[in-house]
PDB file of C-alpha atoms and ligand atoms in Angstrom:
ATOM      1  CA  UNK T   8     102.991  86.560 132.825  1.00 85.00           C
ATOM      2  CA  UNK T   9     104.098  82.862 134.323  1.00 96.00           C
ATOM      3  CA  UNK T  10     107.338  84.141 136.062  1.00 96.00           C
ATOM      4  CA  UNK T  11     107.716  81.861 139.045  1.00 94.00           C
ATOM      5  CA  UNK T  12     105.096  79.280 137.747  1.00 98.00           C
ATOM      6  CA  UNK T  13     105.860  75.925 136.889  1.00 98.00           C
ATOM      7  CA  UNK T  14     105.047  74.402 133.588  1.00 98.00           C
ATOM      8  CA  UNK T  15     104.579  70.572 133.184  1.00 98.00           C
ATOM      9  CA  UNK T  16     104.028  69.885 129.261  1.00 99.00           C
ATOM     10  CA  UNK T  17     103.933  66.490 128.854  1.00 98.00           C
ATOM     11  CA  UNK T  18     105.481  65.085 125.245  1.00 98.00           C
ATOM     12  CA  UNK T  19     107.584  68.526 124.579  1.00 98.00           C
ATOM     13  CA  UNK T  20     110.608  67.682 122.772  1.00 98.00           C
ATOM     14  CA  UNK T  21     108.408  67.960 119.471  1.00 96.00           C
ATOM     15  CA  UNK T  22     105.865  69.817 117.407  1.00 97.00           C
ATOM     16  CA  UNK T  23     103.119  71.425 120.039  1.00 98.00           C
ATOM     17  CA  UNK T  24     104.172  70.709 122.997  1.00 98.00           C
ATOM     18  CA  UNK T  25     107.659  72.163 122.127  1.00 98.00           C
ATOM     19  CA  UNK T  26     106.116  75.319 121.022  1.00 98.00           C
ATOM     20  CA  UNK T  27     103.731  75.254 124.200  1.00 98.00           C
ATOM     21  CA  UNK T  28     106.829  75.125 126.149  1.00 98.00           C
ATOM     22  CA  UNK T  29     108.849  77.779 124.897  1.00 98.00           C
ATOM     23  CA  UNK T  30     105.992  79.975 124.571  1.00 98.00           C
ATOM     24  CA  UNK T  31     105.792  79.698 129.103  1.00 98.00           C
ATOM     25  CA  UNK T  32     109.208  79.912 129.150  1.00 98.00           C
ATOM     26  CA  UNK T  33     109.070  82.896 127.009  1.00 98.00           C
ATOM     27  CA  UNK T  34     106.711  84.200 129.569  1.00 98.00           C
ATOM     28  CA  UNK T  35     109.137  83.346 132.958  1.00 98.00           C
ATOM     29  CA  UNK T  36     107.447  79.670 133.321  1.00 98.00           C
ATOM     30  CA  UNK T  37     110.083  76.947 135.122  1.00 98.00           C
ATOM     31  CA  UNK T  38     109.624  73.952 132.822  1.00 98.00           C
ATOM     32  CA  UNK T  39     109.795  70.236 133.403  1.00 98.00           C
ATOM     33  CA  UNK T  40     110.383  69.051 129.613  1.00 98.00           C
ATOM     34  CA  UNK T  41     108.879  65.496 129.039  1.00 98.00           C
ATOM     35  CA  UNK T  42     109.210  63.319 125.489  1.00 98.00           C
ATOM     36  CA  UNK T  43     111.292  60.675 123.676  1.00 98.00           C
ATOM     37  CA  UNK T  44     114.045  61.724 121.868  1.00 98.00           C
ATOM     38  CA  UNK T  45     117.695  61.863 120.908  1.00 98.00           C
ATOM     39  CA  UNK T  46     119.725  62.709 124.697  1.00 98.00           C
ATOM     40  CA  UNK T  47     121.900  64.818 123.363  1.00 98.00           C
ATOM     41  CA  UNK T  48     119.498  66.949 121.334  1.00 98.00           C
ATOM     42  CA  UNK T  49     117.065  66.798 124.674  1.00 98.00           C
ATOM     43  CA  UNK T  50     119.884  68.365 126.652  1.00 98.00           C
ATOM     44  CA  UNK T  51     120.682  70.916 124.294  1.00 98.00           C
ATOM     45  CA  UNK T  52     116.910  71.998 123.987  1.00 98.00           C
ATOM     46  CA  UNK T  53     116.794  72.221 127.829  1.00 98.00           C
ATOM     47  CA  UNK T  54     119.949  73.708 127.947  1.00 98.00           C
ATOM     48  CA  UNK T  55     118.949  76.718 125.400  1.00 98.00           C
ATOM     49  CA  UNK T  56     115.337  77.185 126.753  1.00 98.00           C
ATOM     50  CA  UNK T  57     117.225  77.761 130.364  1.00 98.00           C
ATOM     51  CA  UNK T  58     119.751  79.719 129.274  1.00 98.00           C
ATOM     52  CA  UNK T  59     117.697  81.969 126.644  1.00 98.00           C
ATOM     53  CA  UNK T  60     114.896  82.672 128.760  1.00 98.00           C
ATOM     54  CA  UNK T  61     116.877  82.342 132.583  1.00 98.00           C
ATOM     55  CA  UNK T  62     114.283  79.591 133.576  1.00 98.00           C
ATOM     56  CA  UNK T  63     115.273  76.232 135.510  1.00 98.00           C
ATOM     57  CA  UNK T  64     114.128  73.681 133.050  1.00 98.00           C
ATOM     58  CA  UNK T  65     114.306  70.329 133.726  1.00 98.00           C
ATOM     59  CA  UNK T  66     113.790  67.105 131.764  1.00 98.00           C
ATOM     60  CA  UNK T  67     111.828  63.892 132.904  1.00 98.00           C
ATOM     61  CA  UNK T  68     111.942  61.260 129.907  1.00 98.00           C
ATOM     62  CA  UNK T  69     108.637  59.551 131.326  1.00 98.00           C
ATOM     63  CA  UNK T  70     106.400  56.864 129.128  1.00 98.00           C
ATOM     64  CA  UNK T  71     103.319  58.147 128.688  1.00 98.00           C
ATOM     65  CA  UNK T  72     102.492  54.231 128.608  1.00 98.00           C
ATOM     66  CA  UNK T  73     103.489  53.694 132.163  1.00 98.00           C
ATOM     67  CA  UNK T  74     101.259  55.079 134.918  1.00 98.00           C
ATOM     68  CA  UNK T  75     103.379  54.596 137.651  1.00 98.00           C
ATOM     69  CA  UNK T  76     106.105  56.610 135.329  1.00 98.00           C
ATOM     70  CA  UNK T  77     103.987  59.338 135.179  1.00 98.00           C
ATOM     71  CA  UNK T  78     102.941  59.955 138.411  1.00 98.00           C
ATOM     72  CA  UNK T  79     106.825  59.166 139.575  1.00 98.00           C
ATOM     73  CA  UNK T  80     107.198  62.225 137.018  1.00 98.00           C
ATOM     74  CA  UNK T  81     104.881  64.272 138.739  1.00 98.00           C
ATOM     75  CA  UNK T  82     105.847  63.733 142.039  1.00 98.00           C
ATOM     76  CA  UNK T  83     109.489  64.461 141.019  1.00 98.00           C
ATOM     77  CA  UNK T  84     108.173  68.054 139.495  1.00 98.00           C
ATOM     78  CA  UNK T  85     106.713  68.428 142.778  1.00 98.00           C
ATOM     79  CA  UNK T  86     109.247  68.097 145.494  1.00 98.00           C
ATOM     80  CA  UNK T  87     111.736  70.084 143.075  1.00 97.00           C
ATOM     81  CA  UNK T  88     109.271  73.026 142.350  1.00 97.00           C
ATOM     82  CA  UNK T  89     106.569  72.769 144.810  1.00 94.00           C
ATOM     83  CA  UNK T  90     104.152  72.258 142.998  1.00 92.00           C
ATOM     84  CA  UNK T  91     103.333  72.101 139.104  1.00 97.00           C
ATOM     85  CA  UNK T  92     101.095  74.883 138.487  1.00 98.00           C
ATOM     86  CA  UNK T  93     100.390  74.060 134.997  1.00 98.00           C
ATOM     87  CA  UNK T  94      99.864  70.965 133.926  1.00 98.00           C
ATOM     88  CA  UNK T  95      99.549  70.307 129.651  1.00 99.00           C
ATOM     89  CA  UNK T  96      98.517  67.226 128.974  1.00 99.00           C
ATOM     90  CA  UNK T  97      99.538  67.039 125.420  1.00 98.00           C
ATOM     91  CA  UNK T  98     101.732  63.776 124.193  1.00 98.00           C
ATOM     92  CA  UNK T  99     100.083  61.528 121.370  1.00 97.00           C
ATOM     93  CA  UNK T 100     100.980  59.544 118.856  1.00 96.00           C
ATOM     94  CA  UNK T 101      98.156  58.363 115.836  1.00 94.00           C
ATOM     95  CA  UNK T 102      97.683  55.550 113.774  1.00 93.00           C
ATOM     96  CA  UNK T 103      95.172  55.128 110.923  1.00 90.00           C
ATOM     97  CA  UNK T 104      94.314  51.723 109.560  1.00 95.00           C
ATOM     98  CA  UNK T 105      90.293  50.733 109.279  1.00 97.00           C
ATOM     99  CA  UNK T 106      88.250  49.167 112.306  1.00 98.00           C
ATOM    100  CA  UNK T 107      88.487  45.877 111.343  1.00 98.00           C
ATOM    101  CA  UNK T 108      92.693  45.994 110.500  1.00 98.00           C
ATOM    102  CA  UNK T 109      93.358  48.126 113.556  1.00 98.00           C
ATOM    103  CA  UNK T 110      95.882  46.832 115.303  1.00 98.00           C
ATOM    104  CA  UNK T 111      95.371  45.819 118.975  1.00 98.00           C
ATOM    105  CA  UNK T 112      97.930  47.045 120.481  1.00 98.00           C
ATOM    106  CA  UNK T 113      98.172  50.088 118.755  1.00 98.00           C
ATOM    107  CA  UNK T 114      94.554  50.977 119.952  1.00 98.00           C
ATOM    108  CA  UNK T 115      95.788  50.122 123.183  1.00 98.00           C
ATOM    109  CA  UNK T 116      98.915  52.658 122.649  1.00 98.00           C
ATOM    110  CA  UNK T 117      96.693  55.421 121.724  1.00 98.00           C
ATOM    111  CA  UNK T 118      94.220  54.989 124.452  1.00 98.00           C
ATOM    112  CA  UNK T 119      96.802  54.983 127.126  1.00 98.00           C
ATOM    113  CA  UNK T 120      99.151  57.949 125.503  1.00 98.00           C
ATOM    114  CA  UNK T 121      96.099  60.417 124.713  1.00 98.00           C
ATOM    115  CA  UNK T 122      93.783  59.503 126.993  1.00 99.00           C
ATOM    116  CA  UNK T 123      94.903  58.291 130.170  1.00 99.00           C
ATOM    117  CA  UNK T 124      97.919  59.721 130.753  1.00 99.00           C
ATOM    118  CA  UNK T 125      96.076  63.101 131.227  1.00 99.00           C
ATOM    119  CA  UNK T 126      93.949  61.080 134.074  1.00 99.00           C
ATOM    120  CA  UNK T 127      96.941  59.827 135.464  1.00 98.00           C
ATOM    121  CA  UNK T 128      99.191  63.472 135.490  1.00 98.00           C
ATOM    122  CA  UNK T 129      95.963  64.984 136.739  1.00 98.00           C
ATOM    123  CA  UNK T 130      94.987  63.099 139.025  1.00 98.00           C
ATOM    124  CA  UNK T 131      99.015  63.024 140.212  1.00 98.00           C
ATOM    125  CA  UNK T 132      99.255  67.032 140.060  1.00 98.00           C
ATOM    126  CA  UNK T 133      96.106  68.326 141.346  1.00 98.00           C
ATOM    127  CA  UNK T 134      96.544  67.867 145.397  1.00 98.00           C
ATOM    128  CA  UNK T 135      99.564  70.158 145.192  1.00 97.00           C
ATOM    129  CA  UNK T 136      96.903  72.941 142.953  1.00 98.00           C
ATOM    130  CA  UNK T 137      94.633  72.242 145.894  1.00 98.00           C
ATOM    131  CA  UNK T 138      96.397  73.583 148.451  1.00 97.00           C
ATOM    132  CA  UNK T 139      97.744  76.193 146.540  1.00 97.00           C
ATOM    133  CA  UNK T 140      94.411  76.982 145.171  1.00 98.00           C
ATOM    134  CA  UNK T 141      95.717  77.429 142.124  1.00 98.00           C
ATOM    135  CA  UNK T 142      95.982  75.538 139.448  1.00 98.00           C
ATOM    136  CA  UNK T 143      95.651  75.463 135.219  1.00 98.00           C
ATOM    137  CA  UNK T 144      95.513  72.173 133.123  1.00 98.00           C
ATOM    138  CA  UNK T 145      95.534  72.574 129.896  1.00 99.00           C
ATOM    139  CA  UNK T 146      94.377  68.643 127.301  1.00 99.00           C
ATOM    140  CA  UNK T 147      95.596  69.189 124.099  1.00 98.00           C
ATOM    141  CA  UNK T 148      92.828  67.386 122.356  1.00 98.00           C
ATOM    142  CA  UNK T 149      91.920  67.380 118.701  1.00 98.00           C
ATOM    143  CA  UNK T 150      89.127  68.643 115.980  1.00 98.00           C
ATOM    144  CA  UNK T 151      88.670  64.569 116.363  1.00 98.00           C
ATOM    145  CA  UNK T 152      87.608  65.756 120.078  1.00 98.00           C
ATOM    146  CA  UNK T 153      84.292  66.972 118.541  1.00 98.00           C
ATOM    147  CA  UNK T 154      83.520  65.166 114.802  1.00 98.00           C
ATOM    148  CA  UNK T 155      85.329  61.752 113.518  1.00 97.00           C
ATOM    149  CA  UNK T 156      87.436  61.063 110.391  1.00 93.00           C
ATOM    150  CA  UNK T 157      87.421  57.443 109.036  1.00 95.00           C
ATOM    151  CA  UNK T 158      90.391  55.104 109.930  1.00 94.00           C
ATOM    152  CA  UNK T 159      91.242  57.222 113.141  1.00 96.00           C
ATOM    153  CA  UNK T 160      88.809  55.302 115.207  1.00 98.00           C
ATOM    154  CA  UNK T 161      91.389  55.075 118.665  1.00 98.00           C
ATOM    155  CA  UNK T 162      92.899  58.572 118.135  1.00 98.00           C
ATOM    156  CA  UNK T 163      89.096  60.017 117.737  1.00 98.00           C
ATOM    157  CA  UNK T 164      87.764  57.883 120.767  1.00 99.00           C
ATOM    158  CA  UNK T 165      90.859  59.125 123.119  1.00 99.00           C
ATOM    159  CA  UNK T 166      89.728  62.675 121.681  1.00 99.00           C
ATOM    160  CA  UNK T 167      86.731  62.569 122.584  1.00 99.00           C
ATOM    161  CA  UNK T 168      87.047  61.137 125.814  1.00 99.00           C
ATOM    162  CA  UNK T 169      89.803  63.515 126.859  1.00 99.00           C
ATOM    163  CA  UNK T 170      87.207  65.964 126.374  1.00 99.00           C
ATOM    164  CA  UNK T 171      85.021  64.551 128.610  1.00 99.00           C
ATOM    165  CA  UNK T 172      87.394  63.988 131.224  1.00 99.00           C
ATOM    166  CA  UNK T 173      88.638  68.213 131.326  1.00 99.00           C
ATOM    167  CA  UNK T 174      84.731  68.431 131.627  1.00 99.00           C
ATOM    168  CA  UNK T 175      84.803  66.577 134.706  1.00 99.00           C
ATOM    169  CA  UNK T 176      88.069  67.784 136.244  1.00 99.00           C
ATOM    170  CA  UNK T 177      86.583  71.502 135.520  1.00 99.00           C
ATOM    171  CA  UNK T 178      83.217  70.484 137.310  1.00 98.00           C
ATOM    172  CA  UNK T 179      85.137  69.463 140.418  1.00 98.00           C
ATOM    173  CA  UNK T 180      87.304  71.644 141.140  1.00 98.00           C
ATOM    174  CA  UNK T 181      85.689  75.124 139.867  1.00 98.00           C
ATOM    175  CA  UNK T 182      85.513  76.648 143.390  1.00 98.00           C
ATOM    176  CA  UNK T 183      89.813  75.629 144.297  1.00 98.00           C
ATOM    177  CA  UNK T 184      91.091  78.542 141.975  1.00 98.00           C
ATOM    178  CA  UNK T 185      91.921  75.768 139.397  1.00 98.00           C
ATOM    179  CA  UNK T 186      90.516  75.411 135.531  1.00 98.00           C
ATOM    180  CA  UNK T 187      90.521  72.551 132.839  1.00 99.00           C
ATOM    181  CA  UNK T 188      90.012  73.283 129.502  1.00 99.00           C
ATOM    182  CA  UNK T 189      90.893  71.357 126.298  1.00 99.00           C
ATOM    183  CA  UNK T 190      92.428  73.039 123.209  1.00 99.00           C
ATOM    184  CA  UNK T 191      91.200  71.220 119.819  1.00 98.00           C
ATOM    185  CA  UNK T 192      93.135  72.135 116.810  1.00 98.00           C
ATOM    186  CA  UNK T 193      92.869  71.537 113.319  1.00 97.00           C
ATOM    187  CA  UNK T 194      95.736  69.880 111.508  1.00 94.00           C
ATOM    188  CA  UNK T 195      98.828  71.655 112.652  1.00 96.00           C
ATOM    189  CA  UNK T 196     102.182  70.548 110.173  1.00 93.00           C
ATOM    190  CA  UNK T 197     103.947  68.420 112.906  1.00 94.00           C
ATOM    191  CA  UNK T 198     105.767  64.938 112.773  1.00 90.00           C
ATOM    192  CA  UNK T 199     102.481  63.422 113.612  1.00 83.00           C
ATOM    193  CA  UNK T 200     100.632  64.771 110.919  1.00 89.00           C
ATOM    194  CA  UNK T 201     103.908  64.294 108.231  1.00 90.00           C
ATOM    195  CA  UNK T 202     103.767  60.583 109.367  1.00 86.00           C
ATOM    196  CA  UNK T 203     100.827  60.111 108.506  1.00 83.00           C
ATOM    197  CA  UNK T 204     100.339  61.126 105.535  1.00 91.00           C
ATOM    198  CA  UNK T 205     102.106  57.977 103.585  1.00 93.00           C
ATOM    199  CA  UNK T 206      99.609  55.816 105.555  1.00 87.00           C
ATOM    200  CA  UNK T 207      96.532  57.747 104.688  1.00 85.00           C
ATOM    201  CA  UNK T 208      97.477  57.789 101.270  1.00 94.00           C
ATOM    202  CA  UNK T 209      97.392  53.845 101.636  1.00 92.00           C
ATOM    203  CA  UNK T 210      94.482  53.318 103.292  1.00 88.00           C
ATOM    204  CA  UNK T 211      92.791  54.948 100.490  1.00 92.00           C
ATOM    205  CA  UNK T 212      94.715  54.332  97.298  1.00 95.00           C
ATOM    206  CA  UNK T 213      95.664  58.203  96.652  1.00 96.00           C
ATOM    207  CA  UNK T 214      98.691  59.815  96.041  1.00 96.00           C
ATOM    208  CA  UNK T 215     100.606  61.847  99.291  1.00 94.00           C
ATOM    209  CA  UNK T 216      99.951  65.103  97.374  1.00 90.00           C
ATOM    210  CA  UNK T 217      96.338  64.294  96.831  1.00 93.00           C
ATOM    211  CA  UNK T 218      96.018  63.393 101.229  1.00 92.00           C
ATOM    212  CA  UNK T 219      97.719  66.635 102.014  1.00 91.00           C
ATOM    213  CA  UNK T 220      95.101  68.821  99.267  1.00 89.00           C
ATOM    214  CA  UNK T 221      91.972  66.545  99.169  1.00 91.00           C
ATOM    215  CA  UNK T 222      92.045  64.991 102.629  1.00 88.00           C
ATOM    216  CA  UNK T 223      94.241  66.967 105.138  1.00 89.00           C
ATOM    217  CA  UNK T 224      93.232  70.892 104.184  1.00 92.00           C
ATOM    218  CA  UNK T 225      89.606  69.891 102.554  1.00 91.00           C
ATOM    219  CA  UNK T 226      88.658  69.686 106.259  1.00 82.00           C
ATOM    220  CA  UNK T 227      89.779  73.329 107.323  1.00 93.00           C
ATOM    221  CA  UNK T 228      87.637  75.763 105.369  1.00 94.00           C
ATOM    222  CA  UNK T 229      91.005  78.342 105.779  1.00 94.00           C
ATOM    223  CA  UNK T 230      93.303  75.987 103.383  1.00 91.00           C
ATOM    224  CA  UNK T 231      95.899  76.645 105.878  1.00 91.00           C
ATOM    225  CA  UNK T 232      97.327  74.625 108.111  1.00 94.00           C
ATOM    226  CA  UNK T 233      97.248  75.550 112.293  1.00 97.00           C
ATOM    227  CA  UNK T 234     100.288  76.879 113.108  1.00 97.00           C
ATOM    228  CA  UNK T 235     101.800  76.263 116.458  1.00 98.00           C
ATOM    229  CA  UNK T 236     102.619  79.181 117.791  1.00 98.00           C
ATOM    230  CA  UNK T 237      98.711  79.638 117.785  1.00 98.00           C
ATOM    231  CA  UNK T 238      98.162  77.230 119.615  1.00 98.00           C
ATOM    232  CA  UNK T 239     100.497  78.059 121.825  1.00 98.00           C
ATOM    233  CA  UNK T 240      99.172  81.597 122.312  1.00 98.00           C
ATOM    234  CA  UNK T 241      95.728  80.184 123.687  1.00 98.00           C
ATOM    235  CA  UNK T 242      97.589  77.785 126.225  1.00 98.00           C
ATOM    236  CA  UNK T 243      99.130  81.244 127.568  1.00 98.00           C
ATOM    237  CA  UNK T 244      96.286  82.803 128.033  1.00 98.00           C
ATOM    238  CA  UNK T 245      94.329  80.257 129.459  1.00 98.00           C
ATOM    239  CA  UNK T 246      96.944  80.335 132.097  1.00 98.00           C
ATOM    240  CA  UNK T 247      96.155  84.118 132.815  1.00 97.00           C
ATOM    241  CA  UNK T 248      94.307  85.745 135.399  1.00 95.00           C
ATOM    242  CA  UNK T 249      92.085  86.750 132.508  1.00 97.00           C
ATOM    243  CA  UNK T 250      91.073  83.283 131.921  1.00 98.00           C
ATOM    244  CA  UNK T 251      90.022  82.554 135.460  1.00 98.00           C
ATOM    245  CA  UNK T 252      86.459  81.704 134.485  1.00 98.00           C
ATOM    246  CA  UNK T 253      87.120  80.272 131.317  1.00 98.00           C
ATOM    247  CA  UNK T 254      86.993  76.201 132.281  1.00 99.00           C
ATOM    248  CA  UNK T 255      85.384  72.838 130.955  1.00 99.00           C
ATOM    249  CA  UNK T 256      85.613  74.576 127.679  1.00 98.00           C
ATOM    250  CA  UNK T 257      86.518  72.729 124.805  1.00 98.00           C
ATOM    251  CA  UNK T 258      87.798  75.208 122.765  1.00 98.00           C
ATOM    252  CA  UNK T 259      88.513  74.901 118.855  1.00 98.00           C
ATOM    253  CA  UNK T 260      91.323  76.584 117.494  1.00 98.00           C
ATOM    254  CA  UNK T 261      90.626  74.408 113.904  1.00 97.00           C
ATOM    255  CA  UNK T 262      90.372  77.201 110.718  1.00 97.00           C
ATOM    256  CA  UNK T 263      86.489  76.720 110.998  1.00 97.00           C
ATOM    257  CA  UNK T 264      86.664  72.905 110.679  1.00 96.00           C
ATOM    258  CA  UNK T 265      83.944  71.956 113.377  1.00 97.00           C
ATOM    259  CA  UNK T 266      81.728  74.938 112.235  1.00 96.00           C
ATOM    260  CA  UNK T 267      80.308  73.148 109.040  1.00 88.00           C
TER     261      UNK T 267
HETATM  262  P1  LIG H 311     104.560  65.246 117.655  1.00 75.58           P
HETATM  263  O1  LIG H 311     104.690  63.850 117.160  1.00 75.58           O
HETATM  264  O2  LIG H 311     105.312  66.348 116.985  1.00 75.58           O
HETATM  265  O3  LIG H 311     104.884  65.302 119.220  1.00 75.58           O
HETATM  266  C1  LIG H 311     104.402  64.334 120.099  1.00 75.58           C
HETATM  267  C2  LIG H 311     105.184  64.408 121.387  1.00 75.58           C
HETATM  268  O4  LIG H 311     104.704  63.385 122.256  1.00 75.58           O
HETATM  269  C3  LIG H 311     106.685  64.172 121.204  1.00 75.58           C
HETATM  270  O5  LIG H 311     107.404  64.984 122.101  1.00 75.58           O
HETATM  271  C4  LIG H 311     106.837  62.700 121.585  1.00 75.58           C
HETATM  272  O6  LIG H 311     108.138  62.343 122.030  1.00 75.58           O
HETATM  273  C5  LIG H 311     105.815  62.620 122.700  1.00 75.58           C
HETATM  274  N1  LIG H 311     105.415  61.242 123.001  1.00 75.58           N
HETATM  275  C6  LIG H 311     104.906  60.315 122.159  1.00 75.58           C
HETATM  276  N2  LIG H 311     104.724  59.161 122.811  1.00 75.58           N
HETATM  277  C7  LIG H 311     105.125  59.364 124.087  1.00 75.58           C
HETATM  278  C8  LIG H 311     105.183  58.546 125.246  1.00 75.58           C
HETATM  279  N3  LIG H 311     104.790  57.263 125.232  1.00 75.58           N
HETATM  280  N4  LIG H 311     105.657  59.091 126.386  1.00 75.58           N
HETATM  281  C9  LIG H 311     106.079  60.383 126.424  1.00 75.58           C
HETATM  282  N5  LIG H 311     106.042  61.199 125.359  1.00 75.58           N
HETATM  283  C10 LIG H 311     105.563  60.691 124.205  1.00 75.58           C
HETATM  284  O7  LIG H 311     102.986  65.539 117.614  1.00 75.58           O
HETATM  285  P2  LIG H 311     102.133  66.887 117.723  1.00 75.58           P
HETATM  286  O8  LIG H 311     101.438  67.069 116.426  1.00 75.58           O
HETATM  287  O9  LIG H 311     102.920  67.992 118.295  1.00 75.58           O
HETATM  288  O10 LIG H 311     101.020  66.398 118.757  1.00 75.58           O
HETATM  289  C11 LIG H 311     100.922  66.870 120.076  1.00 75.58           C
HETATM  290  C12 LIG H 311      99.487  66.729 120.531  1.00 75.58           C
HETATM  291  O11 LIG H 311      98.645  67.541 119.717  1.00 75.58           O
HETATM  292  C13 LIG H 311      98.949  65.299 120.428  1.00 75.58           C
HETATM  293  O12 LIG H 311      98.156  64.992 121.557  1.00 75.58           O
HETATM  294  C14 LIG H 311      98.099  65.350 119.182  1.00 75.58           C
HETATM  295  O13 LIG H 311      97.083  64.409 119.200  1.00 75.58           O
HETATM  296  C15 LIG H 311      97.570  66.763 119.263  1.00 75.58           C
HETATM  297  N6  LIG H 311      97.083  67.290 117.988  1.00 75.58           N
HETATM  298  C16 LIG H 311      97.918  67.390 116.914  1.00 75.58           C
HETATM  299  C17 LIG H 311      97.403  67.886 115.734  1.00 75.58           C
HETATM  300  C18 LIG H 311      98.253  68.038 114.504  1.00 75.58           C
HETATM  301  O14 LIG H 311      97.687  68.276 113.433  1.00 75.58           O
HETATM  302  N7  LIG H 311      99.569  67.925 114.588  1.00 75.58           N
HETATM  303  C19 LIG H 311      96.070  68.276 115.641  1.00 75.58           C
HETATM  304  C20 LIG H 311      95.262  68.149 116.755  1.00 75.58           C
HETATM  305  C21 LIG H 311      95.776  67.646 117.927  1.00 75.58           C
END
């Protein structure tokens, strides 16, 4: 469904964006492959996505901290591709501590990872979806997009605010063939979520067993945690022809979470 389309997923050498990823390459998507990681295992990921799928995939080890970085990224996709025609904005990180403990420059992290670095890759990407009149962007936002959970208070106000930004992107370009939507899932079993767990179970005197039953899965009405390859199925098809008019949605893919 992508072949000849290029994919930018921003933080995929893990969890979703790694499933986003294989899922376009799976469907004929080039791939630029962006995330920390160990080089060797980076290599061998781009190597076996390439190879399994015959896609070019290449890898771009960009800060999601650094905006100059990230549009350096972009540009690079650009002049080796074309243009990116897809564009997932989907690296974050998380830290929970109350308001008042919150450490400054972790709020800053957040903000800049989750937030801005989708303003900065959009705003990087989009001439090139312009003039092909074409384009999909895809924010991986959060459940904490649409309703707050205490001691998440930068992760939930990045949320948030990445929603509102796809809102805006959507708005002006809805007549240049290109969408913005957000995807908001539930709690999905990735490093970020296994991470924290030990803190949450700190910040409120509990035991990791009782975060994962009383805090984690109390919130999704299924009991079940997201899985991935959901997630990743709804990035596809926002990508398709099918999806054309689907954009500034903010779409919840969270077990029934939001709905109560
Ligand atoms: P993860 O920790 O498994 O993956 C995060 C990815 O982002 C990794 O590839 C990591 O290297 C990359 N990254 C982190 N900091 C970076 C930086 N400064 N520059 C470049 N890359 C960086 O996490 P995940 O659960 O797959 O999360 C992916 C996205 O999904 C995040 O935006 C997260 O907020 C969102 N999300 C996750 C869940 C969940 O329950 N796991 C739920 C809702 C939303």
């Amino acid at each position: 469904m992508l072949k000849g389309k290029t994919a930018l997923v921003t933080g995929s050498t893990s969890g979703i964006g790694l499933g986003i990823a294989t899922r376009f390459a799976a469907e004929g998507a080039n791939l630029v492959l962006n995330g920390f990681g160990d080089a060797a295992e980076i290599e061998a990921l781009r190597a076996k996505l390439a190879a399994q799928y015959k896609v070019t995939v290449t890898y771009d080890g960009a800060d999601m901290l650094k905006p100059e970085t990230i549009a350096a990224m972009v540009r690079k996709a650009i002049e080796r591709f074309g243009a990116i025609d897809v564009l997932v904005n989907n690296a974050g990180i998380q830290h929970v501590a109350p308001v008042d403990e919150f450490p400054i420059d972790k709020w800053d992290a957040i903000i800049a990872i989750n937030l801005s670095s989708a303003f900065h890759a959009t705003r990087a990407a989009l001439p090139a979806m312009k003039k092909k009149k074409w384009g999909r962007i895809v924010n991986i936002a959060s459940a904490h997009a649409l309703v707050a959970s205490p001691f998440k208070s930068a992760y939930v106000a990045a949320k948030h605010g990445l929603a509102g930004f796809t809102k805006t992107v959507a708005l002006e370009v809805a007549q240049q063939g290109i969408t913005a939507n957000a995807i908001c899932p539930g709690y999905v079993r990735t490093p970020l979520v296994e991470k924290q767990i030990p803190d949450q179970a700190k910040a409120r005197g509990i035991s990791e067993e009782a975060v994962v039953r009383d805090v984690i899965l109390a919130a999704q009405p299924t009991k079940q945690f997201v899985k991935v390859e959901e997630i990743a199925d709804l990035a596809v098809f926002l990508c398709s022809e099918g999806a054309a008019s689907i954009t500034g949605a903010i779409l919840s893919i969270d077990g029934g979470w939001t709905a109560g």
